[in-house]
């Protein structure tokens, strides 16, 4: 269904159809700044090496606050996924079917994300994925994933 048909059918405004955007904190801002530059980065504890994702104020393993930002290879594997065919918020209707997934990224974190540029019927747990950057606004670019082309 096209977005204009959805608006007409349900009497929605442009405001009703705006996709939600991230709400950065001061400790997650570097993640969003990097995404805008098409880099996937993680906050890594320099004391114990743990990577927290989403980025957190302090290390959730050792509670230290010394950290560095590391750039990810952008490679991952599909851990689990769901294909949404209906019942998602209005702004996502034009994207149906819409894939929500858990992706195990090479450096260790498990990300909740979307799988883009795929045939949902061909997804399989364990398949190789790569990061892809989707610009939503001038301010926000979202790291998401797609199958690695072979
Ligand atoms: Zn730590």
PDB file of C-alpha atoms and ligand atoms in Angstrom:
ATOM      1  CA  UNK A   1       0.000   0.000   0.000  1.00  0.00           C
ATOM      2  CA  UNK A   2       1.337   3.441  -0.912  1.00  0.00           C
ATOM      3  CA  UNK A   3       1.804   6.083   1.741  1.00  0.00           C
ATOM      4  CA  UNK A   4      -0.705   8.460   0.111  1.00  0.00           C
ATOM      5  CA  UNK A   5      -3.361   5.711   0.124  1.00  0.00           C
ATOM      6  CA  UNK A   6      -2.709   5.048   3.812  1.00  0.00           C
ATOM      7  CA  UNK A   7      -3.040   8.749   4.649  1.00  0.00           C
ATOM      8  CA  UNK A   8      -6.296   9.038   2.731  1.00  0.00           C
ATOM      9  CA  UNK A   9      -7.789   5.814   4.100  1.00  0.00           C
ATOM     10  CA  UNK A  10      -7.042   6.582   7.738  1.00  0.00           C
ATOM     11  CA  UNK A  11      -7.125  10.376   7.715  1.00  0.00           C
ATOM     12  CA  UNK A  12      -3.526  10.613   8.902  1.00  0.00           C
ATOM     13  CA  UNK A  13      -1.298  13.674   8.828  1.00  0.00           C
ATOM     14  CA  UNK A  14       2.372  13.876   7.855  1.00  0.00           C
ATOM     15  CA  UNK A  15       3.130  14.115  11.572  1.00  0.00           C
ATOM     16  CA  UNK A  16       1.372  10.767  12.195  1.00  0.00           C
ATOM     17  CA  UNK A  17       3.621   9.146   9.602  1.00  0.00           C
ATOM     18  CA  UNK A  18       6.990  10.343  10.865  1.00  0.00           C
ATOM     19  CA  UNK A  19       9.204   7.455  11.890  1.00  0.00           C
ATOM     20  CA  UNK A  20      10.560   7.679  15.413  1.00  0.00           C
ATOM     21  CA  UNK A  21      14.147   8.870  15.702  1.00  0.00           C
ATOM     22  CA  UNK A  22      16.848   8.027  18.230  1.00  0.00           C
ATOM     23  CA  UNK A  23      17.145  10.111  21.382  1.00  0.00           C
ATOM     24  CA  UNK A  24      20.888  10.278  21.979  1.00  0.00           C
ATOM     25  CA  UNK A  25      22.377  10.608  25.428  1.00  0.00           C
ATOM     26  CA  UNK A  26      25.749  12.210  26.041  1.00  0.00           C
ATOM     27  CA  UNK A  27      27.283   8.716  26.221  1.00  0.00           C
ATOM     28  CA  UNK A  28      25.607   7.461  23.012  1.00  0.00           C
ATOM     29  CA  UNK A  29      26.143  10.607  20.911  1.00  0.00           C
ATOM     30  CA  UNK A  30      29.507   9.362  19.519  1.00  0.00           C
ATOM     31  CA  UNK A  31      27.674   6.270  18.173  1.00  0.00           C
ATOM     32  CA  UNK A  32      25.237   8.473  16.220  1.00  0.00           C
ATOM     33  CA  UNK A  33      28.001  10.840  15.081  1.00  0.00           C
ATOM     34  CA  UNK A  34      29.929   7.862  13.663  1.00  0.00           C
ATOM     35  CA  UNK A  35      26.814   6.432  11.982  1.00  0.00           C
ATOM     36  CA  UNK A  36      26.386   9.736  10.158  1.00  0.00           C
ATOM     37  CA  UNK A  37      29.910   9.140   8.770  1.00  0.00           C
ATOM     38  CA  UNK A  38      28.883   5.568   7.774  1.00  0.00           C
ATOM     39  CA  UNK A  39      30.910   3.971  10.556  1.00  0.00           C
ATOM     40  CA  UNK A  40      29.581   1.427  13.033  1.00  0.00           C
ATOM     41  CA  UNK A  41      31.342   1.929  16.364  1.00  0.00           C
ATOM     42  CA  UNK A  42      31.106   0.364  19.799  1.00  0.00           C
ATOM     43  CA  UNK A  43      32.010   1.629  23.248  1.00  0.00           C
ATOM     44  CA  UNK A  44      34.672  -0.700  24.660  1.00  0.00           C
ATOM     45  CA  UNK A  45      35.839  -0.708  28.269  1.00  0.00           C
ATOM     46  CA  UNK A  46      39.618  -0.165  28.429  1.00  0.00           C
ATOM     47  CA  UNK A  47      39.789  -1.878  31.846  1.00  0.00           C
ATOM     48  CA  UNK A  48      38.094  -5.224  31.127  1.00  0.00           C
ATOM     49  CA  UNK A  49      37.497  -5.131  27.352  1.00  0.00           C
ATOM     50  CA  UNK A  50      33.727  -5.510  27.554  1.00  0.00           C
ATOM     51  CA  UNK A  51      31.676  -3.893  24.796  1.00  0.00           C
ATOM     52  CA  UNK A  52      28.341  -2.435  25.844  1.00  0.00           C
ATOM     53  CA  UNK A  53      25.720  -1.963  23.184  1.00  0.00           C
ATOM     54  CA  UNK A  54      23.708   0.180  23.275  1.00  0.00           C
ATOM     55  CA  UNK A  55      26.442   2.403  24.711  1.00  0.00           C
ATOM     56  CA  UNK A  56      26.021   2.941  28.406  1.00  0.00           C
ATOM     57  CA  UNK A  57      27.257   5.475  30.943  1.00  0.00           C
ATOM     58  CA  UNK A  58      29.739   2.988  32.454  1.00  0.00           C
ATOM     59  CA  UNK A  59      30.871  -0.571  31.774  1.00  0.00           C
ATOM     60  CA  UNK A  60      28.097  -2.944  32.788  1.00  0.00           C
ATOM     61  CA  UNK A  61      30.686  -5.667  33.528  1.00  0.00           C
ATOM     62  CA  UNK A  62      33.213  -3.913  35.792  1.00  0.00           C
ATOM     63  CA  UNK A  63      31.498  -0.518  36.351  1.00  0.00           C
ATOM     64  CA  UNK A  64      34.572   1.399  35.194  1.00  0.00           C
ATOM     65  CA  UNK A  65      34.064   4.484  33.045  1.00  0.00           C
ATOM     66  CA  UNK A  66      37.330   4.414  31.083  1.00  0.00           C
ATOM     67  CA  UNK A  67      36.552   3.490  27.517  1.00  0.00           C
ATOM     68  CA  UNK A  68      37.477   3.794  23.863  1.00  0.00           C
ATOM     69  CA  UNK A  69      35.364   3.747  20.717  1.00  0.00           C
ATOM     70  CA  UNK A  70      36.256   0.962  18.314  1.00  0.00           C
ATOM     71  CA  UNK A  71      35.174   0.703  14.706  1.00  0.00           C
ATOM     72  CA  UNK A  72      33.337  -2.479  13.796  1.00  0.00           C
ATOM     73  CA  UNK A  73      34.073  -4.538  10.702  1.00  0.00           C
ATOM     74  CA  UNK A  74      30.349  -4.225  10.020  1.00  0.00           C
ATOM     75  CA  UNK A  75      30.110  -8.000   9.626  1.00  0.00           C
ATOM     76  CA  UNK A  76      27.607 -10.090  11.518  1.00  0.00           C
ATOM     77  CA  UNK A  77      25.399 -13.149  11.496  1.00  0.00           C
ATOM     78  CA  UNK A  78      21.653 -13.394  11.781  1.00  0.00           C
ATOM     79  CA  UNK A  79      20.699 -14.748  15.204  1.00  0.00           C
ATOM     80  CA  UNK A  80      16.898 -14.435  14.977  1.00  0.00           C
ATOM     81  CA  UNK A  81      14.331 -12.467  13.029  1.00  0.00           C
ATOM     82  CA  UNK A  82      10.663 -11.703  12.581  1.00  0.00           C
ATOM     83  CA  UNK A  83       8.931 -10.668   9.384  1.00  0.00           C
ATOM     84  CA  UNK A  84       6.232  -8.117  10.087  1.00  0.00           C
ATOM     85  CA  UNK A  85       3.348  -8.339   7.600  1.00  0.00           C
ATOM     86  CA  UNK A  86       0.896  -6.130   9.502  1.00  0.00           C
ATOM     87  CA  UNK A  87       0.227  -4.497  12.864  1.00  0.00           C
ATOM     88  CA  UNK A  88       3.268  -2.269  12.899  1.00  0.00           C
ATOM     89  CA  UNK A  89       3.017   1.483  13.630  1.00  0.00           C
ATOM     90  CA  UNK A  90       1.629   3.546  10.715  1.00  0.00           C
ATOM     91  CA  UNK A  91       4.952   5.084   9.611  1.00  0.00           C
ATOM     92  CA  UNK A  92       6.239   1.589   8.792  1.00  0.00           C
ATOM     93  CA  UNK A  93       3.312   0.474   6.646  1.00  0.00           C
ATOM     94  CA  UNK A  94       5.028   1.450   3.373  1.00  0.00           C
ATOM     95  CA  UNK A  95       7.966  -0.807   4.369  1.00  0.00           C
ATOM     96  CA  UNK A  96       5.895  -3.987   4.741  1.00  0.00           C
ATOM     97  CA  UNK A  97       6.971  -6.731   4.844  1.00  0.00           C
ATOM     98  CA  UNK A  98       9.445  -5.404   7.376  1.00  0.00           C
ATOM     99  CA  UNK A  99      12.204  -7.489   9.001  1.00  0.00           C
ATOM    100  CA  UNK A 100      13.210  -6.963  12.628  1.00  0.00           C
ATOM    101  CA  UNK A 101      16.232  -8.963  13.737  1.00  0.00           C
ATOM    102  CA  UNK A 102      18.880  -9.757  16.318  1.00  0.00           C
ATOM    103  CA  UNK A 103      22.310  -9.670  14.709  1.00  0.00           C
ATOM    104  CA  UNK A 104      25.503 -10.972  16.327  1.00  0.00           C
ATOM    105  CA  UNK A 105      28.191  -8.530  15.247  1.00  0.00           C
ATOM    106  CA  UNK A 106      31.752  -9.821  14.750  1.00  0.00           C
ATOM    107  CA  UNK A 107      33.125  -7.823  17.712  1.00  0.00           C
ATOM    108  CA  UNK A 108      30.607  -9.424  20.087  1.00  0.00           C
ATOM    109  CA  UNK A 109      27.566  -7.208  20.595  1.00  0.00           C
ATOM    110  CA  UNK A 110      24.105  -8.430  19.650  1.00  0.00           C
ATOM    111  CA  UNK A 111      22.149  -5.662  17.934  1.00  0.00           C
ATOM    112  CA  UNK A 112      18.414  -5.256  17.534  1.00  0.00           C
ATOM    113  CA  UNK A 113      18.104  -3.952  13.995  1.00  0.00           C
ATOM    114  CA  UNK A 114      16.381  -4.288  10.664  1.00  0.00           C
ATOM    115  CA  UNK A 115      17.416  -6.366   7.685  1.00  0.00           C
ATOM    116  CA  UNK A 116      17.147  -4.328   4.496  1.00  0.00           C
ATOM    117  CA  UNK A 117      17.598  -5.194   0.824  1.00  0.00           C
ATOM    118  CA  UNK A 118      16.473  -8.789   1.322  1.00  0.00           C
ATOM    119  CA  UNK A 119      13.820 -11.277   0.314  1.00  0.00           C
ATOM    120  CA  UNK A 120      12.320 -12.171   3.718  1.00  0.00           C
ATOM    121  CA  UNK A 121      11.629 -15.718   2.480  1.00  0.00           C
ATOM    122  CA  UNK A 122      15.359 -16.251   1.928  1.00  0.00           C
ATOM    123  CA  UNK A 123      16.522 -15.251   5.410  1.00  0.00           C
ATOM    124  CA  UNK A 124      18.076 -17.989   7.553  1.00  0.00           C
ATOM    125  CA  UNK A 125      19.486 -17.853  11.048  1.00  0.00           C
ATOM    126  CA  UNK A 126      23.278 -17.969  10.848  1.00  0.00           C
ATOM    127  CA  UNK A 127      23.498 -16.245   7.464  1.00  0.00           C
ATOM    128  CA  UNK A 128      26.202 -13.634   6.899  1.00  0.00           C
ATOM    129  CA  UNK A 129      25.191  -9.992   7.049  1.00  0.00           C
ATOM    130  CA  UNK A 130      26.878  -6.647   6.566  1.00  0.00           C
ATOM    131  CA  UNK A 131      26.069  -3.233   7.912  1.00  0.00           C
ATOM    132  CA  UNK A 132      24.301  -0.757   5.667  1.00  0.00           C
ATOM    133  CA  UNK A 133      23.598   2.854   6.580  1.00  0.00           C
ATOM    134  CA  UNK A 134      20.121   4.295   6.111  1.00  0.00           C
ATOM    135  CA  UNK A 135      19.879   8.080   6.241  1.00  0.00           C
ATOM    136  CA  UNK A 136      16.615   9.050   7.936  1.00  0.00           C
ATOM    137  CA  UNK A 137      17.175  12.788   8.414  1.00  0.00           C
ATOM    138  CA  UNK A 138      20.069  15.243   8.125  1.00  0.00           C
ATOM    139  CA  UNK A 139      20.804  14.465  11.766  1.00  0.00           C
ATOM    140  CA  UNK A 140      20.280  10.697  11.896  1.00  0.00           C
ATOM    141  CA  UNK A 141      21.667   7.806   9.926  1.00  0.00           C
ATOM    142  CA  UNK A 142      20.793   4.334  11.204  1.00  0.00           C
ATOM    143  CA  UNK A 143      23.178   1.395  11.023  1.00  0.00           C
ATOM    144  CA  UNK A 144      21.145  -1.560   9.771  1.00  0.00           C
ATOM    145  CA  UNK A 145      22.039  -4.821   8.031  1.00  0.00           C
ATOM    146  CA  UNK A 146      21.622  -6.631   4.734  1.00  0.00           C
ATOM    147  CA  UNK A 147      22.616 -10.088   3.479  1.00  0.00           C
ATOM    148  CA  UNK A 148      26.173 -10.347   2.128  1.00  0.00           C
ATOM    149  CA  UNK A 149      25.945 -10.773  -1.632  1.00  0.00           C
ATOM    150  CA  UNK A 150      27.739 -13.884  -2.867  1.00  0.00           C
TER     151      UNK A 150
HETATM  152 ZN1  LIG B   1      34.736  -3.072  32.064  1.00  0.00          ZN
END
